[in-house]
Short mmCIF file of C-alpha atoms in Angstrom, two decimals:
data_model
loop_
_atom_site.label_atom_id
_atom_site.label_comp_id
_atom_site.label_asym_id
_atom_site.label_seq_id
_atom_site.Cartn_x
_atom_site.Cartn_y
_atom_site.Cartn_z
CA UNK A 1 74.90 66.06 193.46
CA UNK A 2 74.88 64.66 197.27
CA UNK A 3 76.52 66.06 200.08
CA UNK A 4 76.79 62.74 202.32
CA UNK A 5 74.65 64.39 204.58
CA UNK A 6 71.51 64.73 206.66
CA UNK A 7 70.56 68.71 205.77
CA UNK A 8 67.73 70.84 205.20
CA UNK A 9 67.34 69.30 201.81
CA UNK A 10 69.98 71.83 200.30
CA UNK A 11 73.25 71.34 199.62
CA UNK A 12 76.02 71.74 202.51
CA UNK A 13 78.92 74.36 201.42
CA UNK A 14 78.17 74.16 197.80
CA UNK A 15 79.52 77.44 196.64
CA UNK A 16 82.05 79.58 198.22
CA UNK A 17 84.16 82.69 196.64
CA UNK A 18 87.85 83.69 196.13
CA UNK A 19 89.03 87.14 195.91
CA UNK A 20 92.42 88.47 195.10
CA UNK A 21 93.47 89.07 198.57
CA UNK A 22 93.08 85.30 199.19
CA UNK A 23 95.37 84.46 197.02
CA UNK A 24 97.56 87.12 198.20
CA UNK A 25 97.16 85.64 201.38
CA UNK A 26 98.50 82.09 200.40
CA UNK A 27 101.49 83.64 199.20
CA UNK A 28 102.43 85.63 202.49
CA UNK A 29 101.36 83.11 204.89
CA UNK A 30 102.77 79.99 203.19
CA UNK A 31 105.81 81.52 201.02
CA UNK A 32 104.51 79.58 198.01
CA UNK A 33 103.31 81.09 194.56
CA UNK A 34 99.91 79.71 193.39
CA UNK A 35 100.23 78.82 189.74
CA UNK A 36 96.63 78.77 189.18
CA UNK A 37 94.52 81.78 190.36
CA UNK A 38 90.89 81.91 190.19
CA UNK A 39 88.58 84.83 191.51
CA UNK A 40 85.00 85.09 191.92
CA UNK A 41 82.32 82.10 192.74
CA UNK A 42 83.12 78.21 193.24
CA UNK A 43 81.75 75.92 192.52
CA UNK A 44 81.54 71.72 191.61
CA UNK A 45 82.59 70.69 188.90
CA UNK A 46 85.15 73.40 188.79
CA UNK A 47 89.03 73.20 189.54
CA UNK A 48 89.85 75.74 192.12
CA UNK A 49 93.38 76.62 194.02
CA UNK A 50 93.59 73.80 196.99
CA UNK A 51 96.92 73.60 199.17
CA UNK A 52 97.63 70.10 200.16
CA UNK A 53 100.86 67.84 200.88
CA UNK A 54 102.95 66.63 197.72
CA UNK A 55 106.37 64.53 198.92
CA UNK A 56 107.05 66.36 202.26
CA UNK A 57 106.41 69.68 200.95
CA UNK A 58 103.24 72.14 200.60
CA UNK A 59 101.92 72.50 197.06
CA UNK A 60 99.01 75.14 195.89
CA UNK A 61 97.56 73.36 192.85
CA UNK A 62 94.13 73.21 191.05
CA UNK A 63 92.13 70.38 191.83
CA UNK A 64 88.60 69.03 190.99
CA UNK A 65 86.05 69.61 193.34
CA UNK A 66 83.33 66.74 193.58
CA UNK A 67 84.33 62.98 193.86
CA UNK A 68 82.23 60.09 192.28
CA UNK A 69 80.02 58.14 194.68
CA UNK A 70 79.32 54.54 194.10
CA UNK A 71 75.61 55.43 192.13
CA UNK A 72 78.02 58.13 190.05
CA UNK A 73 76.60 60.68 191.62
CA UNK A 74 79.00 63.53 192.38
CA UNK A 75 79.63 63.80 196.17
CA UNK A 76 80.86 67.39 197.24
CA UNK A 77 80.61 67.14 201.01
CA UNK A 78 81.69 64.49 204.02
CA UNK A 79 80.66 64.33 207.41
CA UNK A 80 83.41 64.82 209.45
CA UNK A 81 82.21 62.77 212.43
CA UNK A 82 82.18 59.23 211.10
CA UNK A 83 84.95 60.17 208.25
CA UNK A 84 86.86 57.07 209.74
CA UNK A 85 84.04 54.93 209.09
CA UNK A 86 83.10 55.49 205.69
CA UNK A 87 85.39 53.19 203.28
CA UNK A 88 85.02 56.20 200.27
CA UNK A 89 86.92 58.30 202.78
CA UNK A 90 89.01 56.62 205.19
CA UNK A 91 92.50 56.62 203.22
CA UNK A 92 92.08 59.95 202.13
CA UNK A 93 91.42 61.21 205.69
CA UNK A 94 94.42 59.53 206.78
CA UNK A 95 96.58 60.55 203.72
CA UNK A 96 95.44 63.29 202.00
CA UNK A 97 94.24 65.87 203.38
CA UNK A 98 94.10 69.35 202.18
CA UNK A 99 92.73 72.82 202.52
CA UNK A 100 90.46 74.96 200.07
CA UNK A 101 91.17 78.87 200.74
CA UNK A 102 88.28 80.85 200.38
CA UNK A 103 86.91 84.48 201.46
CA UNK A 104 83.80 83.35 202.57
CA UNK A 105 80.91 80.80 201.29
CA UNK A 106 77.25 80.63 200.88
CA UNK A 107 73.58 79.31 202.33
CA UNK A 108 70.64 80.31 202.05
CA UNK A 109 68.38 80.86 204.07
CA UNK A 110 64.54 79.62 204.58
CA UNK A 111 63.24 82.96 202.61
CA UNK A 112 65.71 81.69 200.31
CA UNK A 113 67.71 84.65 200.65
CA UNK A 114 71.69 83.92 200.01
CA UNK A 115 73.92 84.37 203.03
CA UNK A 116 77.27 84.99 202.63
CA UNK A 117 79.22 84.19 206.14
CA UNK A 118 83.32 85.13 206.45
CA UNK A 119 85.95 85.92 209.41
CA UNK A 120 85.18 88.98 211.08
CA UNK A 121 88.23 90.61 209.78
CA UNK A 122 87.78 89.69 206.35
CA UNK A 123 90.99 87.44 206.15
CA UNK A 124 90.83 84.12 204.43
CA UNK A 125 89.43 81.23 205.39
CA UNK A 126 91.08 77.87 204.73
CA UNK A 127 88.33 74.81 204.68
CA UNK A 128 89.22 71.35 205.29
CA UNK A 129 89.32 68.69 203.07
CA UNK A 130 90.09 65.06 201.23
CA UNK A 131 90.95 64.32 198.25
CA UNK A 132 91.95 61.11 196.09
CA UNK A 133 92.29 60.15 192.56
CA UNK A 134 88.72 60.01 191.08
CA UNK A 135 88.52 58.49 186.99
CA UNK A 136 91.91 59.85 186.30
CA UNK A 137 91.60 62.94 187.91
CA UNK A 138 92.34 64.28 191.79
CA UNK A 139 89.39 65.55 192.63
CA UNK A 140 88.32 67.08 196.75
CA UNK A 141 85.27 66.89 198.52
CA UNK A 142 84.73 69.68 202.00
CA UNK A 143 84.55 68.05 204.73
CA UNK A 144 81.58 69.40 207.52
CA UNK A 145 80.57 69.83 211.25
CA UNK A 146 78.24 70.54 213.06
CA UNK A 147 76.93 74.57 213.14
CA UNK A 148 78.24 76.90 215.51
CA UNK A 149 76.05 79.48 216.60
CA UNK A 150 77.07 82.00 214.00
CA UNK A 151 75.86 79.70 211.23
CA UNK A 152 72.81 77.72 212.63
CA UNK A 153 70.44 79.97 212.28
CA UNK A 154 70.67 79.18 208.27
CA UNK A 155 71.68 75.86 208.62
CA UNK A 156 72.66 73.15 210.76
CA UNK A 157 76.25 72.06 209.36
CA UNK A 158 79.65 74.43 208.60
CA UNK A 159 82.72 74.05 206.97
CA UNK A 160 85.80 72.27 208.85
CA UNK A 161 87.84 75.44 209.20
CA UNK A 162 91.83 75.05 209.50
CA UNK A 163 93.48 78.75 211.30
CA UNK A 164 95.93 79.56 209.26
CA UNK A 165 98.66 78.90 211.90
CA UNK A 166 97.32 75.01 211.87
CA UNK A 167 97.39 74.34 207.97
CA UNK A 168 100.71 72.36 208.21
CA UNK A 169 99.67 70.72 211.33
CA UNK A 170 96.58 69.61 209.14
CA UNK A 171 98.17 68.67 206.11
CA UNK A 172 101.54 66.96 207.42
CA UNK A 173 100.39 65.53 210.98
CA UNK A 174 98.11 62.72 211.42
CA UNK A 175 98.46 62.04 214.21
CA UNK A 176 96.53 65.70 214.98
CA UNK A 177 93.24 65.50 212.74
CA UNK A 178 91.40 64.27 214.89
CA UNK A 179 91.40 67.11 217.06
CA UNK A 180 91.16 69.07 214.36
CA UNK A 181 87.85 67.57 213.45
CA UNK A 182 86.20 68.13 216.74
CA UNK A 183 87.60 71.44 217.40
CA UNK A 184 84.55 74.11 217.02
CA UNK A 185 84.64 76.10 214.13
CA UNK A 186 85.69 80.17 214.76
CA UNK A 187 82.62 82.71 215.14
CA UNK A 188 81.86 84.58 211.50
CA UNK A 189 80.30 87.52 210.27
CA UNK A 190 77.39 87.06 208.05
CA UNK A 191 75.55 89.46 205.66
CA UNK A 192 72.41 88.23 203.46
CA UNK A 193 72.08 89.81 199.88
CA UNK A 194 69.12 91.93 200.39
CA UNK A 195 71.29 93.54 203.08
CA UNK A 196 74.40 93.86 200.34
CA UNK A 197 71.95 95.21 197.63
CA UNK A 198 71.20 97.88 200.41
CA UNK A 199 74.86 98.91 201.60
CA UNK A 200 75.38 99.08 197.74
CA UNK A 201 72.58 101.86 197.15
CA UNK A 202 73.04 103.69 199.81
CA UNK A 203 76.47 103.78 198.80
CA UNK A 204 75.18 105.06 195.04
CA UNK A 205 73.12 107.64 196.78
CA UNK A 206 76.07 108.60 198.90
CA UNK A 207 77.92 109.63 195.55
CA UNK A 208 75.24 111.52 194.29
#
């Protein structure tokens, strides 16, 4: 599994999480009804809820999430800075884009502790991608930018990440991803486990 990219020698964005309320979210931001729900932990290999453009309209479907490099390999991350330049990618990018909602996602960190980073206010995040039609199948990959300040400290690339108000900009104007791709990703909140396992037993004590 590659992430067509440079890293720390550990996968870029290779698990993130749904929860209800993201799903919930779709619905009341987008008016649309996802027919496929999933909850919990993503990732590839698995078929999670994407929202992309299907003839002029926006369409929440299930989708694959790894596409097949040219070693058959499966390749679950792009670089968004030289997306244009990479044949795999450069009629997706210009065709078919989409975006992955998600509460959050993972690193870890170099004490290999996991790290789970979201929006400050908890709402959902939408992450950028490409997809295309991979051995019979659509399948995605995320694409990925450089870290912002609230993420380097774990590692050095992020998640493209769409606000809400700029999905349909994203998914039905070209003409606009590139500014989208350079456009800093928003400040998140970040919480490693040992600091979850914590909260959670103080919480137990709490009750007692």
């Amino acid at each position: 599994m590659h992430t067509d990219l440079p890293g720390r020698g550990v996968c870029m964005c290779g698990r993130y999480y749904i929860d209800p309320d993201t799903e919930d979210s779709v619905e009341r931001l987008f008016h649309i009804r996802p027919d496929h729900r999933t909850a919990g932990d993503v990732t590839p290999g698995m078929s999670p809820l994407v929202l992309h453009g299907r003839s002029g309209k926006m369409s929440a479907d299930a989708m694959y999430w790894g596409m097949t490099g040219q070693n058959g390999s499966m390749i679950i991350n792009a670089r968004s800075e030289n997306i244009y330049d990479r044949p795999m990618f450069r009629n997706s990018i210009a065709d078919r884009r989409l975006v992955i909602p998600a509460a959050g996602f993972y690193e870890w960190d170099r004490e290999r502790n996991k790290v789970t980073f979201h929006l400050p206010d908890s709402g959902p995040l939408f992450l950028a991608g490409i997809y295309t039609l991979d051995r019979n199948k659509e399948a995605f990959v995320i694409l990925t930018t450089s870290a912002n300040r609230s993420v380097e400290s774990v590692h050095d690339r992020m998640p493209v990440i769409i606000p809400a108000r700029d999905v349909t900009d994203w998914l039905f104007e070209p003409k606009k991803t590139r500014e989208f791709l350079q456009t800093v990703p928003p400040m998140l909140t970040s919480e490693r486990e040992y600091e979850q396992i914590s909260l959670f037993q103080t919480m137990l004590l709490e009750k007692q």
